[in-house]
Amino acid sequence: ERYEEALSIFIQILEKDSQDSVALHGKGLALYKLGRLSESLASFNISSQINSTDSLMWKDKGNVLFDLNSYLGALNSYEKAIQLSPSYADAWYGKANALGQLKRYEEALTNFNKTLEIDSSNIAAWNNKGATLVEMGRYGEALTCYDESIKKAPNYATPLANKAEALLFTGKYIEAMNYSNKSLEIDSDSAFAWAINGKALAALGRYDAALISFDKSLEIDSSKADTWIAKGNALQKLGKNEDALQSYK
């Protein structure tokens, strides 16, 4: 409701002066918060033409482009923000995330390090640095990052689930199960955490329990092929070959 109200105010200001870059920025941000991404981007495009020296505006525009899956555009916006404000941690963080989505993991890692050099309390940066290291197969370093994130925010479910995944990759199945359970205690609507929980249980030979977790995961998000495959594998281990074939489809 507050964003709707803010949007109305910015629109009123722009009716009097359509070139007010602050109001255009505010309008873009309000639209972004309301999930109206295309309209938000249009507002930021005009704002950036009128005032190209506002680093906050470039970072916010980057966030909109990122959420529109336009990662190269987002990267460009974050870089403009950094050129204007070289110590802007949120812009470095945005750039790192965009590079990660573009699978430029070494560069992403460098940018997460820069983010944390400026602001070591950025919990999401520690978590996403860990996720980048997992993509690079550097599980031990990833676990260290997740631990930093968990230490700073013990009730943040995401790094707990991510740590469970890294533990799974390193063959520590009981720990993986325990951390996925901790994550699910905080957020029981995470398809990812349920899937990791199922994989840990399956690795421990607890196939019936694993199937319950896989089903919960697929109930939340049925688009994950690897969860369907993991479910099929568990069904096969229980001798339910027909059901397994359905899962593999």
XYZ file of C-alpha atoms in Angstrom, residues 39-226:
188
model
C 7.265 -0.059 -16.264
C 9.999 0.370 -13.668
C 12.703 -0.048 -16.297
C 11.012 2.520 -18.566
C 11.115 5.032 -15.718
C 14.777 4.311 -14.961
C 15.651 4.626 -18.665
C 14.282 8.183 -18.725
C 15.860 9.011 -15.362
C 19.291 7.810 -16.495
C 19.096 9.973 -19.631
C 18.304 13.098 -17.597
C 20.788 12.460 -14.779
C 23.530 9.954 -15.581
C 25.646 10.743 -12.478
C 23.465 9.140 -9.778
C 25.128 5.896 -8.664
C 22.108 4.829 -6.575
C 19.866 5.133 -9.647
C 22.263 2.991 -11.740
C 22.368 0.327 -9.013
C 18.563 0.295 -8.753
C 18.277 0.093 -12.552
C 20.707 -2.838 -12.417
C 18.440 -4.606 -9.927
C 15.443 -4.197 -12.252
C 17.388 -5.545 -15.246
C 18.668 -8.438 -13.101
C 15.118 -9.398 -12.116
C 14.138 -9.209 -15.794
C 16.933 -11.776 -16.457
C 18.790 -9.175 -18.522
C 22.138 -9.939 -16.915
C 24.402 -8.124 -19.384
C 22.272 -4.995 -19.059
C 22.365 -5.333 -15.276
C 26.141 -5.753 -15.366
C 26.477 -2.563 -17.407
C 24.315 -0.626 -14.915
C 26.218 -1.899 -11.876
C 29.518 -0.981 -13.548
C 28.264 2.574 -14.134
C 27.299 2.788 -10.450
C 30.801 1.601 -9.458
C 32.494 4.109 -11.795
C 30.575 6.890 -10.021
C 30.992 5.465 -6.490
C 33.944 3.020 -6.295
C 33.176 2.097 -2.658
C 29.508 1.290 -3.284
C 29.251 -2.226 -1.813
C 25.717 -2.912 -3.097
C 26.811 -2.156 -6.671
C 29.787 -4.546 -6.365
C 27.376 -7.136 -4.932
C 24.932 -6.669 -7.819
C 27.776 -6.941 -10.326
C 28.976 -10.170 -8.684
C 25.485 -11.686 -8.897
C 25.121 -10.696 -12.561
C 28.505 -12.268 -13.375
C 27.424 -15.419 -11.541
C 24.269 -15.654 -13.660
C 26.458 -15.273 -16.756
C 28.563 -18.204 -15.438
C 31.634 -15.966 -15.219
C 32.468 -17.452 -11.841
C 36.072 -16.273 -11.398
C 34.994 -12.682 -12.038
C 31.954 -13.129 -9.789
C 34.237 -14.351 -7.005
C 36.524 -11.318 -7.390
C 33.506 -9.020 -7.118
C 32.085 -10.799 -4.059
C 35.516 -10.395 -2.452
C 35.429 -6.672 -3.268
C 31.909 -6.408 -1.802
C 33.045 -8.057 1.434
C 36.224 -5.973 1.564
C 33.967 -2.878 1.699
C 31.207 -4.422 3.842
C 32.098 -7.671 5.612
C 28.645 -7.780 7.255
C 26.832 -8.440 3.948
C 25.203 -11.794 4.767
C 23.858 -12.368 1.252
C 27.311 -11.721 -0.248
C 28.856 -14.396 2.004
C 26.081 -16.798 0.985
C 26.340 -16.052 -2.745
C 30.130 -16.205 -2.662
C 29.684 -19.693 -1.202
C 27.274 -20.631 -3.996
C 29.799 -19.384 -6.576
C 32.547 -21.506 -5.010
C 30.220 -24.545 -5.160
C 29.791 -23.933 -8.903
C 33.598 -23.979 -9.134
C 33.831 -27.247 -7.159
C 35.580 -25.515 -4.225
C 33.371 -26.992 -1.502
C 35.641 -26.442 1.505
C 35.907 -22.708 0.800
C 32.151 -22.589 0.147
C 31.459 -24.097 3.577
C 33.602 -21.392 5.193
C 31.493 -18.714 3.452
C 28.222 -20.335 4.481
C 29.477 -20.515 8.069
C 30.182 -16.763 7.992
C 26.667 -16.125 6.740
C 25.114 -18.453 9.345
C 27.197 -16.908 12.153
C 25.930 -13.442 11.215
C 22.297 -14.552 10.702
C 21.504 -17.882 12.409
C 17.823 -17.717 11.393
C 18.481 -17.149 7.671
C 17.322 -20.380 6.017
C 19.143 -20.047 2.673
C 22.775 -20.493 3.797
C 21.723 -23.424 5.994
C 20.242 -25.179 2.937
C 23.255 -24.213 0.821
C 25.617 -25.560 3.462
C 23.606 -28.804 3.430
C 24.143 -29.032 -0.348
C 27.919 -28.467 -0.026
C 28.076 -31.134 2.703
C 26.159 -33.486 0.396
C 28.768 -32.916 -2.334
C 31.546 -33.770 0.127
C 29.867 -37.010 1.237
C 28.888 -35.764 4.724
C 25.328 -37.058 4.487
C 24.284 -36.960 8.156
C 25.469 -33.357 8.485
C 23.738 -32.510 5.198
C 20.493 -33.973 6.537
C 20.848 -32.051 9.805
C 21.498 -28.695 8.120
C 18.643 -29.166 5.649
C 16.389 -29.950 8.632
C 17.532 -26.727 10.332
C 16.779 -24.769 7.176
C 13.321 -26.342 6.882
C 12.519 -25.497 10.513
C 12.906 -21.838 9.502
C 11.405 -22.042 5.995
C 9.329 -25.121 5.216
C 8.383 -23.735 1.772
C 11.829 -24.152 0.219
C 11.731 -26.662 -2.632
C 15.531 -26.583 -2.691
C 15.910 -27.473 1.006
C 13.391 -30.330 0.725
C 15.267 -31.670 -2.322
C 18.625 -31.560 -0.505
C 17.002 -33.222 2.497
C 15.686 -35.991 0.237
C 19.075 -36.485 -1.413
C 20.801 -36.728 1.990
C 18.235 -39.253 3.226
C 18.581 -41.302 0.019
C 22.375 -41.289 0.383
C 21.856 -42.692 3.900
C 19.634 -45.456 2.480
C 16.448 -43.995 3.979
C 14.498 -44.127 0.735
C 10.947 -43.958 2.129
C 11.774 -40.812 4.085
C 13.609 -39.409 1.037
C 10.481 -39.859 -1.099
C 8.433 -37.803 1.362
C 10.975 -34.978 1.058
C 11.130 -35.215 -2.743
C 7.326 -35.070 -2.922
C 7.254 -31.977 -0.709
C 9.892 -30.354 -2.911
C 8.005 -31.158 -6.128
C 4.723 -29.961 -4.594
C 6.370 -26.525 -4.187
C 8.247 -26.539 -7.512
C 7.580 -29.304 -10.024
C 9.993 -27.908 -12.646
C 13.252 -29.277 -11.195
C 14.407 -32.197 -13.335
C 17.136 -33.256 -10.894
